[in-house]
Amino acid sequence: MPQRIVVKVGSNVLTRDNGKLDVTRMSALVDQLAWLRDKGYEVILVSSGAVASGRGELKASHKLDSVEQRQLYSALGQVKLINLYYDLFREYRIPVGQVLTMKENFASRREYLNQRACMSVMLDNGVLPIVNENDTVSVTELMFTDNDELSGLIASMMDAQTLVILSNVDGIYDGPPDDGTSRIIPRVEHGRDLSSYIRQEKSGFGRGGMITKCNIARKVADEGIRVIIANGKRDGILTSLVTKPGETPHTEFVPAGQSVSGVKKWIAHSESFAKGTVRINRKAAEALCGNRAVSLLPVGVTEVEGDFETGDIINIVDEDGVKIAIGCVGCNSDEARAAIGKHDQRPLVHYDYLYLE
Ligand SMILES: Nc1ncnc2c1ncn2[C@@H]1O[C@H](COP(=O)(O)OP(=O)(O)O)[C@@H](O)[C@H]1O
Ligand SMILES: N[C@@H](CCC(=O)OP(=O)(O)O)C(=O)O
C-alpha cells in the first residue's frame, strides 16, 4: 500500500506581501509534490489562496461587505488558482482534479462516504485531488474555521498516514514567533497543552490562525495520523522533510499508537452537527474514560437536551458540563428521555459509535 499524504498549503504561502499570487512558490511546491508522487506517495493537496488570488483581479463596482468579498474574490481566484495548478502539474503529466466542498457535505454518514468515494476513485486513477472550500456558496455559520480544519477532515476521511500543514512559520514556537529567543517545539506528545504559547494573531491572508492548526493537529494525531506543521516558504521544504527531517525545522504531533476506526473518525469530526447533549453522572463518566471499551447506558444518564433522531450526532458531557465524548445515538430523544436512569436498557451510544475527546 502506498503511503498517503495530505499537504495543506495556506493562503500566505501562496501570496506575496502585496497580496498577488506567488507563482514561483506555487511552481516550486508543485515540483516537490511531483517528487513525492515519484517516490511512491499518494498525494492529496488542500490548497487555500482562492480569495487572496482573486483580490487583485478586479475593481469592484461598490464597497463590498465581507461575505460579498469572499464570494466574489473566491469565484475569480479559484479559476486562476486551479488553472495554474493544471498547467504546472501538466509539465509532469500529472492529472489533477478539483474538489470544492463545504462543511455541510460531511454532515451525514452517507454524504461523508460519498465524498470519500469521489476522492478514492480519483486516487485509484492516478489523479491528484486539489481540494478547497467552496467559498462562493458556503454560508458563514456553516463554514470550516479554515482550510486547516478541512485538511484534517480530509486526512482522517482518506486514512492518510501523514498530514503536512504548510504555513509561513517553521512550526509552533514556545513564545512569540518574531522574538529571537523563541524556539520551535519539535515534538508534541499526546495531551501536551500548548495554549500558553499560542497568540491569537493570524498571518496577513489566513483565516484561522495557529490555534485552529493546533486543535486540528491534535485531533488528527489522536486518530493515529502523523501531523507536521512546517514553513511552506522555505525552499524544498517537502523534500527536506522526507530526506533529512532531523535538519528541517518543523513541529510534529506524535500520532497515537492505535488508529481509530472509520466510523469513529467520522464522528470525531462531526461535533458541529450535534443535535443534542446528554449529561451523565460521575460513575458513567469514569467508565467511559477508563481503559475498557464501554458503551453509554441509560442508567448513567441524568439529562437529555435537544431533539434528535436515531443515528444523529450528540455531545456527551459530565456532571460539570465538560464535554467528554461525541457519539452517534442509538435511539431518538423521546426514547432517550424515557430511559434516563433505568437499568437493563439498550445502550444509548454503542462503543463502536462513541468517540472520546
Ligand atoms: N506560538 C506560535 N508559533 C507559531 N506561530 C504562531 C504562534 N502563535 C501565533 N502564531 C501565528 O500563526 C500564524 C499562522 O497561522 P495562519 O495565519 O492561520 O496561517 P495559514 O494562512 O498558513 O493557515 C503565524 O504567522 C503566526 O503569526
Ligand atoms: N478557501 C479559502 C481559504 C481560507 C483559509 O482557510 O485560509 P488559510 O487559513 O490560509 O488556510 C481560499 O481559498 O481563499
XYZ file of C-alpha atoms and ligand atoms in Angstrom:
398
model
C 0.000 0.000 0.000
C 1.439 3.426 -0.911
C 1.849 5.978 1.864
C -0.908 8.544 1.581
C -0.020 12.142 2.374
C -2.239 15.221 2.580
C -0.459 18.538 2.065
C -2.265 21.724 3.078
C -0.913 24.985 1.718
C -2.023 28.179 3.479
C -3.034 31.397 1.715
C 0.020 33.296 2.852
C 2.383 30.656 1.440
C 0.895 31.238 -1.991
C 0.734 35.023 -1.876
C 3.380 37.727 -1.899
C 3.370 40.620 0.560
C 1.419 42.694 -1.960
C -1.352 40.069 -1.998
C -0.553 38.804 -5.506
C -0.306 35.086 -6.226
C 3.298 33.869 -5.857
C 3.607 31.771 -8.994
C 7.281 30.957 -8.358
C 6.380 29.490 -4.955
C 3.494 27.514 -6.409
C 5.735 26.131 -9.105
C 8.365 25.077 -6.531
C 5.695 23.346 -4.429
C 4.339 21.520 -7.463
C 7.894 20.302 -8.244
C 8.048 18.807 -4.738
C 4.568 17.281 -4.887
C 5.551 15.658 -8.185
C 8.722 14.387 -6.482
C 6.628 12.855 -3.698
C 4.462 11.080 -6.271
C 7.594 9.860 -7.991
C 8.780 8.417 -4.668
C 5.548 6.406 -4.489
C 3.448 8.612 -2.202
C -0.215 9.142 -2.944
C -0.720 12.891 -2.673
C -3.803 14.983 -1.883
C -3.383 18.745 -1.992
C -5.585 21.050 0.075
C -4.875 24.500 -1.286
C -6.062 27.845 0.039
C -5.417 31.008 -1.914
C -8.610 31.500 -3.929
C -9.709 34.674 -2.127
C -6.173 36.032 -1.973
C -5.557 35.439 -5.669
C -8.940 36.847 -6.702
C -8.418 40.145 -4.904
C -6.177 41.734 -7.488
C -8.280 40.612 -10.447
C -10.998 43.230 -10.457
C -12.065 46.599 -9.072
C -15.500 46.087 -7.516
C -18.343 48.380 -8.577
C -19.242 49.255 -4.966
C -17.841 48.762 -1.474
C -18.242 45.069 -0.695
C -19.118 43.598 2.693
C -17.014 40.676 3.949
C -19.346 37.982 2.581
C -19.529 39.651 -0.838
C -15.751 39.980 -0.887
C -15.266 36.304 -0.088
C -17.806 35.224 -2.668
C -16.609 37.479 -5.477
C -12.885 37.029 -4.930
C -13.034 33.273 -4.359
C -15.072 32.833 -7.553
C -12.498 34.806 -9.517
C -9.467 33.455 -7.704
C -10.311 29.742 -7.703
C -10.350 29.720 -11.517
C -6.930 31.334 -11.606
C -5.553 29.027 -8.918
C -6.726 25.749 -10.431
C -5.718 26.876 -13.908
C -2.191 27.474 -12.703
C -2.040 24.137 -10.904
C -3.306 22.440 -14.047
C -0.521 23.985 -16.142
C 2.189 23.305 -13.557
C 1.230 19.651 -12.963
C 0.824 19.071 -16.695
C 4.600 19.563 -17.037
C 4.881 16.338 -15.016
C 1.975 14.650 -16.814
C 0.112 14.514 -13.522
C -3.650 14.800 -13.988
C -5.337 16.972 -11.367
C -8.976 17.102 -10.297
C -10.744 19.866 -8.425
C -12.730 19.092 -5.266
C -14.727 22.066 -3.998
C -16.557 21.156 -0.857
C -18.428 22.526 2.148
C -18.908 21.564 5.760
C -22.486 20.508 5.031
C -21.163 17.869 2.630
C -19.819 15.975 5.640
C -22.958 16.204 7.779
C -24.360 12.710 7.360
C -22.502 9.438 7.105
C -23.951 8.959 3.609
C -22.601 12.294 2.325
C -19.272 11.655 4.033
C -18.924 8.288 2.315
C -19.912 9.886 -0.968
C -17.066 12.414 -0.659
C -14.688 9.612 0.217
C -15.756 7.562 -2.784
C -15.216 10.563 -5.059
C -11.660 11.095 -3.857
C -10.878 7.384 -3.809
C -11.809 6.989 -7.467
C -9.553 9.934 -8.299
C -6.598 8.408 -6.430
C -7.245 4.955 -7.910
C -6.905 6.548 -11.337
C -3.724 8.443 -10.564
C -5.479 11.815 -10.328
C -4.126 14.262 -7.774
C -7.098 15.854 -5.958
C -6.811 19.591 -5.266
C -9.272 20.455 -2.507
C -10.606 23.804 -1.333
C -13.700 25.008 0.448
C -16.410 26.194 -1.923
C -16.336 29.738 -0.583
C -18.798 31.056 -3.159
C -21.728 29.157 -1.629
C -20.578 28.348 1.918
C -22.807 30.095 4.414
C -20.848 31.846 7.157
C -22.318 29.905 10.088
C -21.608 26.601 8.390
C -18.134 27.293 7.114
C -14.998 25.426 8.080
C -12.991 27.517 10.548
C -10.375 27.451 7.837
C -8.669 25.043 5.475
C -6.697 23.540 8.369
C -9.970 22.084 9.614
C -10.807 20.894 6.093
C -7.367 19.301 5.648
C -7.717 17.437 8.972
C -11.069 16.111 7.888
C -9.686 15.009 4.517
C -6.636 13.314 6.087
C -8.889 11.479 8.509
C -11.521 10.551 5.917
C -8.945 9.312 3.407
C -6.972 7.303 6.002
C -3.790 9.242 5.261
C -0.633 8.346 7.175
C 0.604 11.942 7.238
C -0.844 15.463 7.146
C 1.586 18.286 6.386
C 0.301 21.787 7.124
C 2.411 24.400 5.360
C 2.216 27.901 6.777
C 4.541 30.917 6.899
C 6.259 29.872 10.152
C 8.672 26.990 10.811
C 6.286 25.336 13.258
C 4.901 26.140 16.689
C 7.170 28.348 18.759
C 7.398 28.301 22.526
C 6.958 32.107 22.508
C 6.157 34.923 20.062
C 7.376 33.778 16.606
C 9.131 37.111 15.972
C 11.019 37.014 19.293
C 14.615 35.855 18.763
C 14.556 33.788 21.961
C 11.537 31.683 20.907
C 12.309 28.134 19.848
C 10.407 25.684 17.669
C 8.716 22.872 19.592
C 9.905 19.818 17.612
C 7.554 17.160 19.011
C 4.174 17.409 20.645
C 3.199 14.304 22.592
C -0.406 13.327 23.302
C -2.028 15.533 25.973
C 0.574 18.326 25.969
C -1.041 21.728 26.494
C 0.287 24.374 24.104
C -2.294 27.083 24.784
C 0.076 29.362 26.693
C 2.409 29.590 23.668
C -0.097 30.500 21.043
C -1.138 34.036 20.257
C -4.442 34.984 18.684
C -2.965 36.688 15.639
C -3.080 35.297 12.137
C -0.880 35.871 9.145
C -1.959 38.577 6.700
C -4.121 36.413 4.466
C -5.012 33.464 6.713
C -8.368 32.765 8.380
C -7.975 30.535 11.434
C -4.543 31.164 12.920
C -2.277 28.862 14.906
C -4.973 27.903 17.425
C -7.030 26.037 14.841
C -3.887 24.432 13.462
C -3.029 23.075 16.917
C -6.545 21.865 17.714
C -6.841 20.101 14.392
C -3.334 18.677 14.569
C -4.031 17.218 17.996
C -7.346 15.667 16.979
C -5.888 14.138 13.820
C -2.788 12.828 15.629
C -5.067 11.220 18.231
C -6.620 9.271 15.342
C -3.202 7.788 14.531
C -2.141 10.203 11.771
C 1.221 11.984 11.904
C 0.807 15.757 11.617
C 3.597 18.124 10.661
C 3.478 21.915 10.724
C 6.253 23.458 8.650
C 7.169 26.521 6.623
C 5.900 26.444 3.037
C 8.059 29.463 2.230
C 11.239 27.506 2.887
C 12.844 26.233 -0.309
C 12.497 22.478 -0.779
C 10.513 22.045 2.434
C 8.628 18.880 1.422
C 11.659 17.093 0.057
C 13.741 18.053 3.124
C 11.025 16.795 5.484
C 11.305 13.398 3.799
C 15.054 13.183 3.157
C 16.525 14.996 6.196
C 13.787 15.515 8.795
C 16.352 15.945 11.591
C 17.809 19.050 9.929
C 14.484 20.552 8.852
C 12.661 22.819 11.295
C 9.099 21.680 11.929
C 6.670 20.660 14.657
C 5.462 17.076 14.666
C 2.360 15.917 16.522
C 3.158 12.361 17.503
C 0.392 10.008 16.312
C -1.472 7.780 18.750
C -0.209 4.203 18.609
C -3.595 2.759 17.740
C -5.514 4.021 14.737
C -9.218 4.755 15.041
C -11.996 3.043 13.040
C -13.552 4.805 10.029
C -16.873 5.422 11.768
C -15.188 6.890 14.841
C -13.134 9.206 12.622
C -16.317 10.491 11.019
C -17.887 11.022 14.450
C -14.761 12.790 15.732
C -15.079 15.451 13.027
C -18.864 15.822 13.263
C -19.268 17.725 16.511
C -20.607 20.828 14.794
C -23.558 18.747 13.550
C -24.557 17.608 17.059
C -28.345 17.659 17.505
C -28.407 17.189 21.260
C -26.495 16.806 24.501
C -26.621 14.050 27.087
C -25.394 14.686 30.624
C -24.032 11.687 32.512
C -23.157 11.024 36.149
C -19.647 10.659 37.604
C -19.584 6.851 37.569
C -20.659 6.717 33.927
C -18.002 9.309 33.000
C -15.322 7.253 34.779
C -16.455 4.098 32.989
C -16.385 5.767 29.555
C -12.957 7.306 30.135
C -11.445 4.109 31.585
C -9.335 1.570 29.736
C -12.143 -0.797 28.819
C -14.391 -0.492 25.761
C -17.667 0.640 27.330
C -20.944 1.737 25.725
C -23.026 4.550 27.224
C -26.025 3.015 29.034
C -29.174 4.967 30.032
C -28.572 4.117 33.700
C -25.733 6.668 33.813
C -27.672 9.440 32.042
C -29.100 12.302 34.115
C -30.388 14.707 31.460
C -31.187 14.747 27.738
C -31.269 18.030 25.818
C -32.405 18.680 22.232
C -34.467 16.828 19.653
C -32.630 14.097 17.819
C -33.337 11.013 15.753
C -31.646 7.616 15.796
C -28.255 7.958 14.068
C -27.797 11.673 14.845
C -24.640 13.012 16.443
C -24.836 14.022 20.120
C -22.426 15.514 22.641
C -21.842 13.717 25.919
C -20.968 15.925 28.899
C -20.085 15.136 32.510
C -21.789 16.448 35.672
C -19.980 19.791 35.299
C -20.983 20.184 31.665
C -17.473 19.385 30.386
C -17.602 17.575 27.061
C -16.049 14.121 27.237
C -17.312 12.370 24.122
C -19.258 12.599 20.873
C -21.472 9.754 19.730
C -23.870 8.541 17.102
C -27.008 7.868 19.116
C -28.917 4.564 19.036
C -32.427 5.970 19.694
C -34.377 9.211 19.362
C -34.555 11.933 22.036
C -38.005 10.885 23.356
C -36.817 7.298 23.855
C -33.615 8.584 25.460
C -35.576 10.753 27.937
C -37.880 7.859 28.801
C -34.880 5.639 29.586
C -32.980 8.124 31.831
C -31.538 6.347 34.902
C -33.081 2.957 34.013
C -31.286 -0.387 34.258
C -31.315 -3.167 31.637
C -31.800 -0.913 28.619
C -30.105 -0.969 25.227
C -27.011 1.305 25.016
C -27.766 4.928 24.232
C -24.480 5.079 22.335
C -22.733 1.833 21.439
C -18.956 1.806 21.990
C -18.320 1.441 18.233
C -20.096 4.775 17.710
C -18.511 6.631 20.607
C -15.525 8.958 20.216
C -13.857 10.092 23.434
C -12.460 13.639 23.388
N 3.369 30.052 19.160
C 3.242 30.304 17.836
N 4.065 29.687 16.960
C 3.960 29.918 15.630
N 3.066 30.762 15.059
C 2.197 31.417 15.864
C 2.232 31.194 17.290
N 1.267 31.957 17.845
C 0.645 32.603 16.816
N 1.194 32.298 15.614
C 0.763 32.861 14.301
O 0.056 31.893 13.491
C 0.271 32.244 12.097
C -0.060 31.066 11.174
O -1.457 30.800 11.124
P -2.391 31.296 9.887
O -2.377 32.770 9.825
O -3.702 30.640 10.027
O -1.601 30.732 8.634
P -2.095 29.982 7.285
O -2.609 31.028 6.355
O -0.840 29.338 6.802
O -3.155 28.967 7.630
C 1.714 32.655 12.077
O 2.014 33.504 11.005
C 1.948 33.315 13.448
O 1.901 34.723 13.337
N -10.923 28.815 0.956
C -10.116 29.988 1.252
C -9.080 29.616 2.276
C -9.205 30.369 3.541
C -8.261 29.759 4.593
O -8.613 28.846 5.320
O -7.005 30.234 4.535
P -5.773 29.664 5.383
O -6.016 29.965 6.831
O -4.622 30.401 4.821
O -5.652 28.226 5.095
C -9.383 30.445 -0.013
O -9.062 29.607 -0.869
O -9.120 31.632 -0.129
